[in-house]
Coordinates of N, CA and C in Angstrom, one line a residue:
X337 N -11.8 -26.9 11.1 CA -12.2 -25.5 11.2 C -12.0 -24.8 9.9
X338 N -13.4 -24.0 9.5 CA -13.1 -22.9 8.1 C -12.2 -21.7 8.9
X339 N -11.4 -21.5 7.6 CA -10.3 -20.2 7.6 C -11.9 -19.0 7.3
X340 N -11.4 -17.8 8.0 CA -12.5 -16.7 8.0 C -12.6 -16.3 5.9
X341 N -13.4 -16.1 5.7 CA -13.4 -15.4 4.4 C -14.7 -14.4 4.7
X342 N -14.1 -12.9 4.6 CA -15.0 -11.9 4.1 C -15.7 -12.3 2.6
X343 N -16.7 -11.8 3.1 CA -17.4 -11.7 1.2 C -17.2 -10.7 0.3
X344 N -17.1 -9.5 1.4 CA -17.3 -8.3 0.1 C -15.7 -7.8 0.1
X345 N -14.3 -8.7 0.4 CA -13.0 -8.7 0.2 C -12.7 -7.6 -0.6
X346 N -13.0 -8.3 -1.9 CA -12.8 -7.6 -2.9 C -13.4 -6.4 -3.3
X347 N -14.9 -5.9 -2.7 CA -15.3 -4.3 -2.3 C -14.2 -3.8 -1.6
X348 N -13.7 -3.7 -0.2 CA -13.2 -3.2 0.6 C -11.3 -2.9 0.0
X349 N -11.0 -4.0 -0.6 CA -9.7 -3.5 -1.2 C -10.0 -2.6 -2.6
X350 N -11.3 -2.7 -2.7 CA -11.2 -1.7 -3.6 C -11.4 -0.6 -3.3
X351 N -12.0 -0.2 -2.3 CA -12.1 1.0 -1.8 C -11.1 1.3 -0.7
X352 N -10.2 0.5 -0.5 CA -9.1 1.1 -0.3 C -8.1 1.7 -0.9
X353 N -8.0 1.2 -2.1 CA -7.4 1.4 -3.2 C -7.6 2.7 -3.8
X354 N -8.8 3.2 -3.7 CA -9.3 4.5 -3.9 C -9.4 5.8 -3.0
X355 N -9.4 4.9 -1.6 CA -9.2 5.8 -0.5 C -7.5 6.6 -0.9
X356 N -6.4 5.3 -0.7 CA -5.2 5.7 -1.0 C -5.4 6.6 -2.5
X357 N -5.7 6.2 -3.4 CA -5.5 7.3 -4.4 C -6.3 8.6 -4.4
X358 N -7.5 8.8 -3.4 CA -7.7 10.4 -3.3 C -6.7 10.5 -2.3
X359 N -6.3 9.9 -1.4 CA -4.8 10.5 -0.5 C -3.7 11.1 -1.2
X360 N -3.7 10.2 -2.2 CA -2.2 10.9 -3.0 C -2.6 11.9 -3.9
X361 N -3.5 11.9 -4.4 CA -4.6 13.5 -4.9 C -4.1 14.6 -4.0
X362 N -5.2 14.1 -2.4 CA -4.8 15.2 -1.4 C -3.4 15.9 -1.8
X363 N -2.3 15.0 -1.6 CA -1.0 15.7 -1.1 C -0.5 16.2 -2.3
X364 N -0.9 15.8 -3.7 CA -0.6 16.7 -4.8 C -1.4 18.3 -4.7
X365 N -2.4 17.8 -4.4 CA -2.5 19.7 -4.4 C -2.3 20.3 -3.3
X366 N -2.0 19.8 -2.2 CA -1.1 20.3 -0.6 C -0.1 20.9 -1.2
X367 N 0.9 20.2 -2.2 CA 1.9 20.0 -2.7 C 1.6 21.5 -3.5
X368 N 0.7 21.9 -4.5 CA 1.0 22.5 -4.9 C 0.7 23.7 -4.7
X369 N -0.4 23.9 -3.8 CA -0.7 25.1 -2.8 C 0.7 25.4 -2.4
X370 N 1.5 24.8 -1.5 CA 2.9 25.0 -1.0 C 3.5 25.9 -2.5
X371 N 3.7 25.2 -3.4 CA 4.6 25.9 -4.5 C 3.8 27.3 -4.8
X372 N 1.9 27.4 -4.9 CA 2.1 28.6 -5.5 C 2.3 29.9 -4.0
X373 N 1.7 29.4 -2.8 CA 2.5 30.3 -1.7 C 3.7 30.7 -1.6
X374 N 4.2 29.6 -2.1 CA 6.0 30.0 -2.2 C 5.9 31.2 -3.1
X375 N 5.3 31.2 -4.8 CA 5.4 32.2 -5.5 C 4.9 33.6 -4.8
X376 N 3.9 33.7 -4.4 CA 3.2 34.3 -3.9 C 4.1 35.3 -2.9
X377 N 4.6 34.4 -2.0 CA 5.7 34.9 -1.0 C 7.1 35.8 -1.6
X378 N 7.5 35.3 -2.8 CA 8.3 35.6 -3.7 C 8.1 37.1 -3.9
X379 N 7.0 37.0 -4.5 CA 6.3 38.5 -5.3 C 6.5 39.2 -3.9
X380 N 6.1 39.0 -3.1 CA 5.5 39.9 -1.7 C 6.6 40.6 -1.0
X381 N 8.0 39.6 -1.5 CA 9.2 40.0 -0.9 C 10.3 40.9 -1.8
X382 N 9.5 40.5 -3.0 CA 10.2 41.8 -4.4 C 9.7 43.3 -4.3
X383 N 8.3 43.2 -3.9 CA 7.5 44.2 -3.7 C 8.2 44.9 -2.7
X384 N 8.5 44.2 -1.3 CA 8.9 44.4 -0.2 C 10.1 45.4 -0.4
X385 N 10.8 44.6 -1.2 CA 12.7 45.1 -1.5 C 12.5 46.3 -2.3
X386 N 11.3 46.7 -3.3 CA 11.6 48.0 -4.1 C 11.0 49.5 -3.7
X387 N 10.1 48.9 -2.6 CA 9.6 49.8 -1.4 C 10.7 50.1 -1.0
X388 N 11.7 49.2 -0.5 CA 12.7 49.4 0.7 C 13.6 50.4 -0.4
X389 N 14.1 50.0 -1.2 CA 15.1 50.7 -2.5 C 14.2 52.1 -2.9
X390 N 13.3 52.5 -2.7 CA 12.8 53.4 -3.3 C 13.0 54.6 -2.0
X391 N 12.8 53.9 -0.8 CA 12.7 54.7 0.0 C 14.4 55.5 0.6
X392 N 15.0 54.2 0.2 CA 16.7 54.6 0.3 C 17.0 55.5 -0.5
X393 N 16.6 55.2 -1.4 CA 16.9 56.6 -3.3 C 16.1 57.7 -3.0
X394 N 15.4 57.8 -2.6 CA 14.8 59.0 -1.9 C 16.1 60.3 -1.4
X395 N 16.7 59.4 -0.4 CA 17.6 60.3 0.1 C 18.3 61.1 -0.3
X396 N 18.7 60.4 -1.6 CA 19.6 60.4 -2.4 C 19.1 61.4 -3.4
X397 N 19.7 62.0 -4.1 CA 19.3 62.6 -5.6 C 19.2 61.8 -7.0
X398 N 17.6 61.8 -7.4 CA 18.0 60.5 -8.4 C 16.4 61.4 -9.1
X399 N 16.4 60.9 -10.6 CA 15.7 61.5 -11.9 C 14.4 61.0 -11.7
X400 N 13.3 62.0 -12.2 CA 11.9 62.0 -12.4 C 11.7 60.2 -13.2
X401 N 12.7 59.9 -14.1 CA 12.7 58.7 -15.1 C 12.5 57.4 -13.8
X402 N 13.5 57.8 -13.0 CA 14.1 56.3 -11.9 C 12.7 56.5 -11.4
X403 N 12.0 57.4 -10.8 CA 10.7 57.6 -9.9 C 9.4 57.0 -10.7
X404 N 9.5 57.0 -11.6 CA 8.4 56.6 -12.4 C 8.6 55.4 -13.0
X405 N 10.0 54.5 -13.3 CA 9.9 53.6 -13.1 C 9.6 52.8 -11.8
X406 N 10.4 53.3 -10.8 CA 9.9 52.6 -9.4 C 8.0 52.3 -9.6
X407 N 7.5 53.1 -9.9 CA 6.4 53.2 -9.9 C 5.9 52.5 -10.8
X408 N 6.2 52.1 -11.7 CA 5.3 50.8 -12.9 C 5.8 50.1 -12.4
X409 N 6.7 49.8 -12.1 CA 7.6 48.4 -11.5 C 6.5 47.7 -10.0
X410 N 6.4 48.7 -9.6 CA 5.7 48.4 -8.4 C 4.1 47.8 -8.8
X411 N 3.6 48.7 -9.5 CA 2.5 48.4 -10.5 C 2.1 47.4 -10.9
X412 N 3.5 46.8 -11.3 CA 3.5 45.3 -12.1 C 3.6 44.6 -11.2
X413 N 4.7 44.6 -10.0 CA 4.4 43.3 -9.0 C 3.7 43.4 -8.1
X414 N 2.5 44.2 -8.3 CA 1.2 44.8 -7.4 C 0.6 43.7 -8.2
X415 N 0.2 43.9 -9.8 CA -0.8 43.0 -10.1 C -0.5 41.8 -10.4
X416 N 1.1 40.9 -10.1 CA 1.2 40.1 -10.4 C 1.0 39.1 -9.0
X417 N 1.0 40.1 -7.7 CA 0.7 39.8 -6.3 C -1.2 39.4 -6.5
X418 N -1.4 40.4 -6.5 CA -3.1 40.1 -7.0 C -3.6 38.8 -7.9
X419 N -2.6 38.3 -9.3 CA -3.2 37.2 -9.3 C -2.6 36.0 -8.9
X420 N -1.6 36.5 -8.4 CA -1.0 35.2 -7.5 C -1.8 34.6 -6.2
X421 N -2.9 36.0 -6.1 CA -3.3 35.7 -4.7 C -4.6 35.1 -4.4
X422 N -5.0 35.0 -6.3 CA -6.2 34.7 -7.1 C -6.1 33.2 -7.0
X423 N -4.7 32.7 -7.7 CA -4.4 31.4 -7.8 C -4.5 30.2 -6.5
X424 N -3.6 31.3 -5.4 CA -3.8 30.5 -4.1 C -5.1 30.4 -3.9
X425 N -6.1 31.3 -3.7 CA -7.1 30.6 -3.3 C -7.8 29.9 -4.1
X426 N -7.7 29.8 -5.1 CA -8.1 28.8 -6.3 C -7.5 27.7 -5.8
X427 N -6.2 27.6 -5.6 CA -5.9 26.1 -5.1 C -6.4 25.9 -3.9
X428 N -6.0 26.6 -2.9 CA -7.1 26.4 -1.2 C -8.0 25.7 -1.8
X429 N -9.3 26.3 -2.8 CA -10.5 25.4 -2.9 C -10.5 23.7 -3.5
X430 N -9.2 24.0 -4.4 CA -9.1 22.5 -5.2 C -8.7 21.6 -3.6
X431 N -7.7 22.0 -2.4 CA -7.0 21.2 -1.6 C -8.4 20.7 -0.8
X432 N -9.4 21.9 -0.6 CA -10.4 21.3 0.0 C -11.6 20.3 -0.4
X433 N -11.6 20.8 -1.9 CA -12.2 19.8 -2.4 C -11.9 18.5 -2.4
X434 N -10.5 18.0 -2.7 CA -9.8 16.7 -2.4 C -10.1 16.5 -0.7
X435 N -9.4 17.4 0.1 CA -9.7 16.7 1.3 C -11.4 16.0 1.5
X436 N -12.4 16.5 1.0 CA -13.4 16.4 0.9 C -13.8 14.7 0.6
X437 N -13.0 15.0 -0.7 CA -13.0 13.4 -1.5 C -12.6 12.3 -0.7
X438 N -11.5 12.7 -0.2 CA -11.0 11.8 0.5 C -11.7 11.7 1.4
X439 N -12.1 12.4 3.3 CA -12.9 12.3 4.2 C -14.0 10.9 3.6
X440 N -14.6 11.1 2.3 CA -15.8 10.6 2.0 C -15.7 9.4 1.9
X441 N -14.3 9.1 0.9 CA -13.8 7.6 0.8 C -13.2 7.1 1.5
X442 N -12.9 7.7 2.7 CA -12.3 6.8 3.9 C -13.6 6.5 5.0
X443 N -14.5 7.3 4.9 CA -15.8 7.0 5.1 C -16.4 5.8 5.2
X444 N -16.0 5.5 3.8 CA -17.1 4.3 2.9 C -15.8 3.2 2.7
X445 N -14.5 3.6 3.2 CA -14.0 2.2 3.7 C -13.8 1.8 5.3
X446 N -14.3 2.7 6.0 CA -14.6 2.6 7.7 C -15.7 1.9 7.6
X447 N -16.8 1.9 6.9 CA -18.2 0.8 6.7 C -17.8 -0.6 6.4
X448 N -16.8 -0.4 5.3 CA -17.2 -1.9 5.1 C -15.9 -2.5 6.2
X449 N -15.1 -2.1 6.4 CA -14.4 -2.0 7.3 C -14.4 -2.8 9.1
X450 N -15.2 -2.2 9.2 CA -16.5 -2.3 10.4 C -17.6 -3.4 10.3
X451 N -17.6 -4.1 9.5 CA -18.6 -5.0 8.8 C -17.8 -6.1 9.0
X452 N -16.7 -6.0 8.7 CA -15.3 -7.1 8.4 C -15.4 -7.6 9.3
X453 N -14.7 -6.5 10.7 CA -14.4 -6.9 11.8 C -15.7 -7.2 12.8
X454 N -17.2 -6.9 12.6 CA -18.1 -7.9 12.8 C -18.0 -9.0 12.5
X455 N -18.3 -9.5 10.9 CA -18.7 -10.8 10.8 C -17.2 -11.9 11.2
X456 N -15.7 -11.3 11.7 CA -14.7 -12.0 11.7 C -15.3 -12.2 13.6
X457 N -15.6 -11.3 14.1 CA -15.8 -11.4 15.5 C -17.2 -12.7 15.4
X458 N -18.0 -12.7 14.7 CA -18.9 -13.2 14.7 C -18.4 -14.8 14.6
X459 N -17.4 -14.7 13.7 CA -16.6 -15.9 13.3 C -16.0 -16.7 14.0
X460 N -15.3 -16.2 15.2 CA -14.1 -16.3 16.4 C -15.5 -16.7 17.3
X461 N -16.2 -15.8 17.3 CA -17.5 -16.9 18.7 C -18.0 -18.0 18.1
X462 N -18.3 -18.5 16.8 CA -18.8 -19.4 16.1 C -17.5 -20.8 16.5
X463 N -16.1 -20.1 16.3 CA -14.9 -21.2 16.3 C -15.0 -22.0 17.5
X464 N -15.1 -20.3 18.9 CA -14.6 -20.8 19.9 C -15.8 -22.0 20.4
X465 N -17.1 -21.1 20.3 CA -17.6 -22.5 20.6 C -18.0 -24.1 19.3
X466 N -17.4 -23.8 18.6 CA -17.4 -25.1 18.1 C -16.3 -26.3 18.6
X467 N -15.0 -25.4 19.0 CA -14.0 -26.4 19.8 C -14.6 -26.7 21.7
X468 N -15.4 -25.9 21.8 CA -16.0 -25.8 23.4 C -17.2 -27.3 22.9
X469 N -17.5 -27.4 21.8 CA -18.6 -28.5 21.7 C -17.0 -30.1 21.6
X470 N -16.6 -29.6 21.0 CA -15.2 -30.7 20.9 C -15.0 -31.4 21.7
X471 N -14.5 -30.3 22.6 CA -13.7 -30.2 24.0 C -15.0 -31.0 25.1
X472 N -16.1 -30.6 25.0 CA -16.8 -31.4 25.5 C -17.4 -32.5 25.3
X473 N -17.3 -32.5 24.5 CA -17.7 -34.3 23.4 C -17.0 -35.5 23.9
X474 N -15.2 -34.9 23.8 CA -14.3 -35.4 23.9 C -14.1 -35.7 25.6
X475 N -15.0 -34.5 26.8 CA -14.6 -35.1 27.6 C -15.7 -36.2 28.3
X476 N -16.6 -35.9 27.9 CA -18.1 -36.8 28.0 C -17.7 -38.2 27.3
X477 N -16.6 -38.4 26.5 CA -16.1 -39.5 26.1 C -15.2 -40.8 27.4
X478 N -14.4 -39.6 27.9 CA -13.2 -40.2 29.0 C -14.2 -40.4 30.3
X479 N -14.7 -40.2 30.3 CA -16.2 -40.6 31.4 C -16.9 -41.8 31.4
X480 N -17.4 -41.8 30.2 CA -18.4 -43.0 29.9 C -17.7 -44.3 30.5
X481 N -16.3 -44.9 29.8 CA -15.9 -46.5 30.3 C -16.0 -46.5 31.9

């Protein structure tokens, strides 16, 4: 009996090999969407705290100078919120574009994939009945004397 050999082996591990490396693509820019949200969340929660401090000092008696800083301060982590929020979706688009890549190349290793396990199925009925011709050869043998 022949052992199964695919032909296009060496296609299919290669496009596996590529599937896995847009996978680890993917998770690098998952990865780094995660880190600039985190920034992002950062900013949102400094902003958060000098709102909160501004509105405490309020109560209080405090100088035209402290008020107008509060106020460029806020200014600045207003527009550093803005391009933080520029970046995330700048990465959103890179993570979907990867996801993209990937979907495509797992795609085009489900094809050849699927082709495999045809021609091995094809293989396994070719086996089984070549030992069913065996098996009957051999008993059409113990007969004949």
């Amino acid at each position: 009996m022949k052992r199964f050999a695919f032909r296009l082996q060496r296609i299919l591990e290669l496009r596996q090999a590529r599937e896995k490396a847009s996978l680890a693509e993917l998770g690098r820019e998952l990865q780094r969407l995660t880190q600039e949200n985190q920034k992002l969340g950062l900013f949102r929660g400094e902003q958060d705290a000098q709102i909160n401090e501004t509105r405490t000092g309020r109560a209080e008696s405090f100088t035209a100078w402290t008020q107008t800083a509060n106020v460029r301060y806020l200014q600045r982590v207003g527009r550093a919120i803005e391009f933080q929020t520029q970046i995330v979706c700048h990465q959103e688009k890179n993570v979907e574009a990867a996801r993209g890549r990937f979907h495509e190349r797992k795609r085009d290793t489900q094809v050849l994939d699927q082709l495999r396990e045809k021609k091995r199925d094809e293989w396994r009925a070719d086996v089984l009945r070549e030992e069913a011709n065996i098996l009957d050869e051999v008993g059409s043998r113990r007969k004949d004397p």
